[in-house]
Tab-separated table of C-alpha atoms in Angstrom:
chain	number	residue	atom	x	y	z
A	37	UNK	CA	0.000	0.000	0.000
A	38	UNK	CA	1.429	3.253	-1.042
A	39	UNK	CA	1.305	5.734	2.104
A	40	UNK	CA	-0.335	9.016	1.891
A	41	UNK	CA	1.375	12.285	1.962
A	42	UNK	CA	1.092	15.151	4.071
A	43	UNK	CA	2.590	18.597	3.551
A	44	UNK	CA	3.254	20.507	6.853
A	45	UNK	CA	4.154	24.019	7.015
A	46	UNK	CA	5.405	25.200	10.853
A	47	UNK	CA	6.842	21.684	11.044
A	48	UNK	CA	8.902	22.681	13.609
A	49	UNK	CA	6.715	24.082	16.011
A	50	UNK	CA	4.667	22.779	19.049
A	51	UNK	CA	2.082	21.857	17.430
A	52	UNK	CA	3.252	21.209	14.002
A	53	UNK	CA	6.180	18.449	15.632
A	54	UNK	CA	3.203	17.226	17.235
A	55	UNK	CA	0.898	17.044	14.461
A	56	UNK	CA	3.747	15.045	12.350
A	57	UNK	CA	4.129	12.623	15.202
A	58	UNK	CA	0.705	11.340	14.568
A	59	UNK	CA	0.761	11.582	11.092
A	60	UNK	CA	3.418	9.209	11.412
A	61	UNK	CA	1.698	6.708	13.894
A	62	UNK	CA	-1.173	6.096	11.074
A	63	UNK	CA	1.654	5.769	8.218
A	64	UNK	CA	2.079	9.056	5.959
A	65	UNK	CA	4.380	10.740	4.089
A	66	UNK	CA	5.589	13.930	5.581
A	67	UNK	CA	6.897	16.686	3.236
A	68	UNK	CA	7.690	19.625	5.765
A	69	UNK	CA	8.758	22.877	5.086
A	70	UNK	CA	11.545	24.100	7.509
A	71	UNK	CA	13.375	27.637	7.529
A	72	UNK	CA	17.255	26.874	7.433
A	73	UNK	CA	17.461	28.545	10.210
A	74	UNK	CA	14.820	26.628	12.272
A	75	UNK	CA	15.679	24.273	15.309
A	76	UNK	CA	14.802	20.586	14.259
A	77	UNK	CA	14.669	18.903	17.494
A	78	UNK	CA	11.474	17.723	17.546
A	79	UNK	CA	11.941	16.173	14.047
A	80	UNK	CA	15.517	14.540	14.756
A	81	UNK	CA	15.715	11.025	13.806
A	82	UNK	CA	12.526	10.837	12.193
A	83	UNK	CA	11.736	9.574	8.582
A	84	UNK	CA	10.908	13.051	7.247
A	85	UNK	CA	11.264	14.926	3.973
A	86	UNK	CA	12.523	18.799	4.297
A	87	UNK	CA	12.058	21.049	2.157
A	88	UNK	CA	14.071	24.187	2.970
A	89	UNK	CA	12.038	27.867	2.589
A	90	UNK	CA	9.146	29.476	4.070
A	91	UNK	CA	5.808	31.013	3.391
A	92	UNK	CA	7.338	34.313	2.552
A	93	UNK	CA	10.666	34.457	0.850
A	94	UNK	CA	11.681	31.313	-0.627
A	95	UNK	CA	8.758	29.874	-2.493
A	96	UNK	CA	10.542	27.339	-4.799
A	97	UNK	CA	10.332	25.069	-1.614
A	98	UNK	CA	7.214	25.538	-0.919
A	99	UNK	CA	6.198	24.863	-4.815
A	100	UNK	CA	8.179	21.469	-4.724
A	101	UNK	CA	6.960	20.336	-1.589
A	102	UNK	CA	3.264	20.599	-1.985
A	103	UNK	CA	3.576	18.669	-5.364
A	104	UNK	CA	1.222	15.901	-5.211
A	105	UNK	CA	0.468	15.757	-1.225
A	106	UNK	CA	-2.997	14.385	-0.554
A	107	UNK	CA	-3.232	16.674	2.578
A	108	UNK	CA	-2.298	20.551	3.246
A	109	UNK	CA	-1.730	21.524	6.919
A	110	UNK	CA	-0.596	25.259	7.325
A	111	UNK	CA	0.420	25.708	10.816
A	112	UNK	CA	3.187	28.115	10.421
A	113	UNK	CA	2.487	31.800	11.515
A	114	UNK	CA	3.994	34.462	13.904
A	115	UNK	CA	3.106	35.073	17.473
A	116	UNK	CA	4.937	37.560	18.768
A	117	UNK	CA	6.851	40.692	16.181
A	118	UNK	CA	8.329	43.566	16.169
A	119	UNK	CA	6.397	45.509	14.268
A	120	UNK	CA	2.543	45.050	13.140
A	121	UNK	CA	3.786	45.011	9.566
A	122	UNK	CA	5.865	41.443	10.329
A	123	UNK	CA	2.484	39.759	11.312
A	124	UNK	CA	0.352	40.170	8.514
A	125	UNK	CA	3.766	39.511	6.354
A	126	UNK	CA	3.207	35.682	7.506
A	127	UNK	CA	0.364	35.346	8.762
A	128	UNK	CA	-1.904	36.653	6.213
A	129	UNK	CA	0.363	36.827	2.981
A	130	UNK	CA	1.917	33.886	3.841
A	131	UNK	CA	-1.460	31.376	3.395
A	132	UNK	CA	-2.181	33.323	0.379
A	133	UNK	CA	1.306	32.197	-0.840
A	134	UNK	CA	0.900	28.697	-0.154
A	135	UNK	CA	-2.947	28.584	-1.523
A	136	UNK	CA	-1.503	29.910	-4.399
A	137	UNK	CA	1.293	27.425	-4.651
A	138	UNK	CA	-1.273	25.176	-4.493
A	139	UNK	CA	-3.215	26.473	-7.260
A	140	UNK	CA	0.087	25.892	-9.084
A	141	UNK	CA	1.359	22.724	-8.484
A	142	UNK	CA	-1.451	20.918	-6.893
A	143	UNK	CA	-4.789	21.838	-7.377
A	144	UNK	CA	-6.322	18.638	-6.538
A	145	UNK	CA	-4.893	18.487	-3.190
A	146	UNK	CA	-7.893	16.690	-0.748
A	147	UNK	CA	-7.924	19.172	1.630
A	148	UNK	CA	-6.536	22.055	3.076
A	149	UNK	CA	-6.380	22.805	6.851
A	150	UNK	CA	-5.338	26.113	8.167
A	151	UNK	CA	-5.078	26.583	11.303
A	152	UNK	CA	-5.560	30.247	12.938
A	153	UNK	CA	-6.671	30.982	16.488
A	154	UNK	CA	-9.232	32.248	18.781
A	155	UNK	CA	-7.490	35.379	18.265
A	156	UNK	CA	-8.904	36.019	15.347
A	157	UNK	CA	-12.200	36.126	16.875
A	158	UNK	CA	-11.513	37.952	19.961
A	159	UNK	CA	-12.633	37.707	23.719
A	160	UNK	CA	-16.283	36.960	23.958
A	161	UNK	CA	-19.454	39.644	24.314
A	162	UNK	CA	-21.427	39.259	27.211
A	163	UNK	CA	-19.776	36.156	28.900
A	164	UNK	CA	-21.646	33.955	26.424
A	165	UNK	CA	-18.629	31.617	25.178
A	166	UNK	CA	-18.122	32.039	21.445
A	167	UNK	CA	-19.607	30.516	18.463
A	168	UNK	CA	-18.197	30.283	14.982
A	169	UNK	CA	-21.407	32.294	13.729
A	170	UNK	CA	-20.429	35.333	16.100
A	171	UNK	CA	-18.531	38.770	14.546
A	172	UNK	CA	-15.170	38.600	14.588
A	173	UNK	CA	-13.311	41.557	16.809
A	174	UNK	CA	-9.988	40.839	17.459
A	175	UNK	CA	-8.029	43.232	20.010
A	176	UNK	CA	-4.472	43.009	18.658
A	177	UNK	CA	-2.361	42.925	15.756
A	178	UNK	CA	-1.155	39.148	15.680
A	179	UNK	CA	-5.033	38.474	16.142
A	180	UNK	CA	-6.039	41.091	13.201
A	181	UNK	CA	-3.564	39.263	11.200
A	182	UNK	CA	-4.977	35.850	11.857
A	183	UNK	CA	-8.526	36.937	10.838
A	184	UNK	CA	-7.225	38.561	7.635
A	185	UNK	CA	-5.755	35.135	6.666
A	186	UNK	CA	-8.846	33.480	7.722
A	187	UNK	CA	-10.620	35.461	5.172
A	188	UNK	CA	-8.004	34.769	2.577
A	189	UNK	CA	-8.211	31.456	2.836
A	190	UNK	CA	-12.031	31.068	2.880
A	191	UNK	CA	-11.841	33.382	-0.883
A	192	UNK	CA	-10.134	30.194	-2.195
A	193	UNK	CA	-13.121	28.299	-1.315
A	194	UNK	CA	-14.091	27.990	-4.901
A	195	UNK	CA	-11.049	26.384	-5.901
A	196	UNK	CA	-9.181	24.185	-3.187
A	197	UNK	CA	-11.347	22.702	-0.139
A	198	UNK	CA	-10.383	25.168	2.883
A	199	UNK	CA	-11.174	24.251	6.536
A	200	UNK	CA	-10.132	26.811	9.843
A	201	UNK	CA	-9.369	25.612	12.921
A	202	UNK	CA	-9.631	28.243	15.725
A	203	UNK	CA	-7.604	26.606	19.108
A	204	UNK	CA	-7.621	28.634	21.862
A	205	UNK	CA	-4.135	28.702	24.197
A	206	UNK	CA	-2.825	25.572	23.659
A	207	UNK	CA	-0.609	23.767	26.472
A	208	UNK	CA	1.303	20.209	26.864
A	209	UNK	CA	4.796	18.686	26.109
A	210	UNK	CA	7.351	20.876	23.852
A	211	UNK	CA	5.223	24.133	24.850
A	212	UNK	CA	7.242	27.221	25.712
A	213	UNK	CA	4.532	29.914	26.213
A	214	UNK	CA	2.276	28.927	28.666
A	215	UNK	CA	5.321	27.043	30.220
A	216	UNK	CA	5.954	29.945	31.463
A	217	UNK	CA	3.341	30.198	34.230
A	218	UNK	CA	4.458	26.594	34.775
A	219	UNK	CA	8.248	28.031	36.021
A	220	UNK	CA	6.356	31.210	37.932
A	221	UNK	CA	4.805	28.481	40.027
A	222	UNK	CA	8.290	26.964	40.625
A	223	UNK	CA	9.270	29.781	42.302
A	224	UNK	CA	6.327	30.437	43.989
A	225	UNK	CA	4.186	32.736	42.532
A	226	UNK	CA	1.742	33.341	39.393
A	227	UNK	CA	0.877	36.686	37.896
A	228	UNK	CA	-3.396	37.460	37.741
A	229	UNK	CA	-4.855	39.825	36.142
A	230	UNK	CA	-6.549	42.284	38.615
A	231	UNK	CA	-10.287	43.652	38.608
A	232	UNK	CA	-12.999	40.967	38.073
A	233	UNK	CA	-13.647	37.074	37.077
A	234	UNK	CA	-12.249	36.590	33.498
A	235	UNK	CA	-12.287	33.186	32.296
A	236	UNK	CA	-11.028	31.229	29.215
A	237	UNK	CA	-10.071	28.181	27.268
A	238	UNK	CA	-7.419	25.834	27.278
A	239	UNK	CA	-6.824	23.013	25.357
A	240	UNK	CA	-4.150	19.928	25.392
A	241	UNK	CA	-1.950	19.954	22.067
A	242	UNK	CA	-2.980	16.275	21.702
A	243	UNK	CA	-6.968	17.263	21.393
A	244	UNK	CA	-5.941	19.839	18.701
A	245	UNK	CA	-3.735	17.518	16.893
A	246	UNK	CA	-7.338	15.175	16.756
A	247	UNK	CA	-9.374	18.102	15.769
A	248	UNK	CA	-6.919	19.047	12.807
A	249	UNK	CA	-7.285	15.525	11.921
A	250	UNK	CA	-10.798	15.083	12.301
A	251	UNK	CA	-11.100	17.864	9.883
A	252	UNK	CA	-8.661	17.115	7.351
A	253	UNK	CA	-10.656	13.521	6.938
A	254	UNK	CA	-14.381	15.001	7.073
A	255	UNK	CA	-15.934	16.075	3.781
A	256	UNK	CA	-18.190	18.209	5.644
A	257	UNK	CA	-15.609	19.896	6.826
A	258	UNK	CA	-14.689	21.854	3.369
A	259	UNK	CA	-15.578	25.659	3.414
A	260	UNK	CA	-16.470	25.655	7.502
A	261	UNK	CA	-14.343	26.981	10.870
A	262	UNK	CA	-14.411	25.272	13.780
A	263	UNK	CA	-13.307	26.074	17.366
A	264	UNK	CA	-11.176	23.440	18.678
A	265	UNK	CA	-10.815	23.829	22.386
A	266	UNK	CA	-11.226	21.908	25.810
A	267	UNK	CA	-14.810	21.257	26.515
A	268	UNK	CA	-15.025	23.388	29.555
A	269	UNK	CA	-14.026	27.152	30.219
A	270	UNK	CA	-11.967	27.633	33.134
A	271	UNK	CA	-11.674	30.543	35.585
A	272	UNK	CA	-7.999	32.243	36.097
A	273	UNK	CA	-8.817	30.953	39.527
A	274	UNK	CA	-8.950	27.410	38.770
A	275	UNK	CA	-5.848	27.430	36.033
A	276	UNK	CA	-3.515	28.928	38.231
A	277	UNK	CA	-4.554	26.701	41.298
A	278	UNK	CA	-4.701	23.193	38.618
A	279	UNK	CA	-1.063	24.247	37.431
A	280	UNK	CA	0.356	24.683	41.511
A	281	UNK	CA	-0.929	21.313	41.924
A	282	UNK	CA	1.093	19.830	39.494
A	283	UNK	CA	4.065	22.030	39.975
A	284	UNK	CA	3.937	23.320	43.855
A	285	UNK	CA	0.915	21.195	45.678
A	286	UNK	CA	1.465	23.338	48.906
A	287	UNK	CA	0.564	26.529	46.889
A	288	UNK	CA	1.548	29.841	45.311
A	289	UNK	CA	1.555	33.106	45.891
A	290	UNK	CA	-1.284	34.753	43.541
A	291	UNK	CA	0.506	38.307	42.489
A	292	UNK	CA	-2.578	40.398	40.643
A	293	UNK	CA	-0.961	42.865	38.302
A	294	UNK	CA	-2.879	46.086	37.598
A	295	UNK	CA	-4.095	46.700	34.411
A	296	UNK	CA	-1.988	50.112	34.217
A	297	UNK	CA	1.183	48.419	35.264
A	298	UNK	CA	0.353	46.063	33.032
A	299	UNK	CA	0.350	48.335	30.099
A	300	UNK	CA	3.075	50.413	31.093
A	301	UNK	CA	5.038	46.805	31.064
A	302	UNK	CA	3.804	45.810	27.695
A	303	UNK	CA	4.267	49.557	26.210
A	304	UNK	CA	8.017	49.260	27.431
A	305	UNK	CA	8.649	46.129	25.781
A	306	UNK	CA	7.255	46.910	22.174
A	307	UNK	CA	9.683	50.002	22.066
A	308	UNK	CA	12.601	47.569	23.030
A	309	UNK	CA	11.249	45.445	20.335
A	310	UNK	CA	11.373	48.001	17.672
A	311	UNK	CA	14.624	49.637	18.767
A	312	UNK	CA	17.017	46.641	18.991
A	313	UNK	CA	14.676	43.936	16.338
A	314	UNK	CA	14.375	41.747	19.301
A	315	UNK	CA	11.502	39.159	19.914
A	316	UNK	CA	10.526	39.353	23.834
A	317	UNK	CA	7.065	37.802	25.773
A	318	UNK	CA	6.288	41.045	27.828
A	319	UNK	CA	4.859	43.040	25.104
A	320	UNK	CA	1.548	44.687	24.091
A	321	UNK	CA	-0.103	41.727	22.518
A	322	UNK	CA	0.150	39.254	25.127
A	323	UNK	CA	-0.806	42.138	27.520
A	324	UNK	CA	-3.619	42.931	25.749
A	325	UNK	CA	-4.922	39.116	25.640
A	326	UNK	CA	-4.318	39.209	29.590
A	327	UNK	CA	-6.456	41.854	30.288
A	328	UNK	CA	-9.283	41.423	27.802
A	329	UNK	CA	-12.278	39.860	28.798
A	330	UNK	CA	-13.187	36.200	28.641
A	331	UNK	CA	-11.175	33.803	26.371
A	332	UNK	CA	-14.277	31.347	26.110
A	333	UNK	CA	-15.578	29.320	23.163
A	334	UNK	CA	-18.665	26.631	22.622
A	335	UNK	CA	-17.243	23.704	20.585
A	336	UNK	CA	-20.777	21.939	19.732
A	337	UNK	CA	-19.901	22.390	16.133
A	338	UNK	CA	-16.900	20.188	16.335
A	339	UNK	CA	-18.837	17.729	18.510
A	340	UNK	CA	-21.998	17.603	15.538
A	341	UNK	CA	-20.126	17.872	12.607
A	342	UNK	CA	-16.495	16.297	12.815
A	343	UNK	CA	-17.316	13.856	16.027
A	344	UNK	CA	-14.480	16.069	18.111
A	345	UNK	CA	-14.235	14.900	22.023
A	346	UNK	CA	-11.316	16.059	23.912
A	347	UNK	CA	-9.480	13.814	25.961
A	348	UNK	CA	-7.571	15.668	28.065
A	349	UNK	CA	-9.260	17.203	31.309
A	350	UNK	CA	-7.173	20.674	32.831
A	351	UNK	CA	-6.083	18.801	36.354
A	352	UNK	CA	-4.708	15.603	33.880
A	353	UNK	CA	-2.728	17.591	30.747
A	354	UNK	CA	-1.710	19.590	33.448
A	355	UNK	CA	0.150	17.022	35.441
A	356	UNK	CA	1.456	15.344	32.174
A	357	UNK	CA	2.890	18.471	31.072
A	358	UNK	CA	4.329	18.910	34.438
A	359	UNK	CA	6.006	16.264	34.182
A	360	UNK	CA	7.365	16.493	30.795
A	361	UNK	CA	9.154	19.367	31.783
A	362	UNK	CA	10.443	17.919	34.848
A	363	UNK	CA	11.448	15.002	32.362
A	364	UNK	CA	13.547	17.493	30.302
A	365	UNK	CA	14.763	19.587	32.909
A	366	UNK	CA	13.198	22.299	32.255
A	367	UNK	CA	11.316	22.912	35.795
């Protein structure tokens, strides 16, 4: 039997390693596309084709790579830049380039999965937990760049079979975002964000990996978005006390930062961004995510259409994770 090939773009990410791992376990072909400059430690070892280039400057890889893959998975985006220009540069131009690389070189391709976030959306209005019907407002630049590619993608509807998926923050092994609340509780302590209940989703990398999946397989899954998050919506409260469970069971100090301290923090970081070109975590995007509202989503459409159930409860992927890091040496 001839195995089925995959292209992957962000190969070398979190959730792009993790996506290949599976892809693997049921057989395919991988053809990845890797920047030269990328760190391939999650793909060491592993029977892999590369195909040097990304989704803005070298497009001859990208062209050869795609060439007669059953599945597209475009994973590979920007989350944190130095200047709002840099986002839309990948994120949004960057699936236009590799739809139209498709249109090129592949037009028959089975499916096409692109995978965004809930940024693109926004907090939710009203505490009501989001639905893929609602208006899209998103609050920062990286999530104003995800919705423009969104809408790219879904004007090649017509001519390749496009399907979003919208994760919320995404947590587990190989992680190095949230992992950092993970070493706050190390040490003792965990930064809140003051003034009122906010709440918001978090889901394993192992339940997106089977939504992307789920998706790329479905045929009703051509043209539609989907949310793909855990099936409950968790209070800051209840995160922060699940994580010092599985990192400090005798408990941490909860340190509620201000929302003008806040800003002043993330204002502070985006000019040291811009002045020396250098890519840091405290900056305005990630404060502005902090501070906004309620991260929540509803993910009945996943459930009805694509048979999506996530496996991995907060208290449980948050104890795994724990101790994957502890595994690696990183806590």
């Amino acid at each position: 039997m001839i195995p089925k090939k995959a292209f992957v773009t962000g190969a070398t990410g979190f959730l792009g390693s993790h996506l290949i791992d599976r892809l693997l376990e049921k057989g395919w072909e991988i053809h990845a596309l890797v920047r030269r400059s990328s760190n391939l430690r999650w793909l060491s070892g592993k029977k892999i084709n590369l195909y040097y280039g990304d989704v803005v400057g070298d497009l001859a890889a990208l062209r050869e790579g795609l060439k007669e893959v059953d599945l597209c998975f475009h994973l590979a985006g920007v989350i944190r830049a130095a200047r709002p220009s840099d986002y839309d540069k990948v994120n949004a131009e960057g699936t236009r380039n590799v739809l139209e690389a498709l249109l090129q070189v592949n037009p028959k391709v089975g499916k096409v999965v692109v995978v965004t976030s809930l940024a693109a959306s926004g907090p939710a209005q009203n505490g009501r937990p989001l639905n893929e019907t609602d208006d899209c407002r998103p609050v920062t630049d990286y999530g104003k760049s995800k919705l423009k590619a969104e809408k790219i993608a879904m004007s090649y509807c017509d001519r390749l079979p496009v399907t979003i998926i919208r994760p919320p923050g995404i947590y587990g092994p190989r992680d190095t975002q949230i992992y950092h609340y993970f070493k706050m509780a190390t040490r003792g302590f965990i930064i809140l964000p003051r003034g009122g209940e906010r709440r918001l989703n978090l889901v394993h990398s192992d339940d997106v990996v089977q939504g992307i999946l789920l998706a790329a397989e479905s045929p009703q899954s051509t043209g539609e978005t989907f949310f793909i998050g855990d099936g409950e919506n968790y209070s800051w409260e209840e995160i922060v006390d699940q994580v010092s469970a599985a990192v400090r069971p005798r408990g941490v100090f909860k340190l509620r930062l201000p929302k003008s301290m806040g800003y002043l923090l993330g204002g502070c970081g985006e000019i040291f961004m811009r002045l020396t070109g250098q890519i840091i975590p405290i900056n305005l995007t990630n404060i502005k995510n902090f501070f906004k509202g309620n991260w929540v989503l509803d993910i009945g459409k996943a459930r009805r259409i694509l048979g999506y159930r996530p496996t991995h409860p907060l208290a449980e992927g948050l104890q795994e994770t724990a101790a994957w890091y502890r595994k690696q040496g990183w806590l």
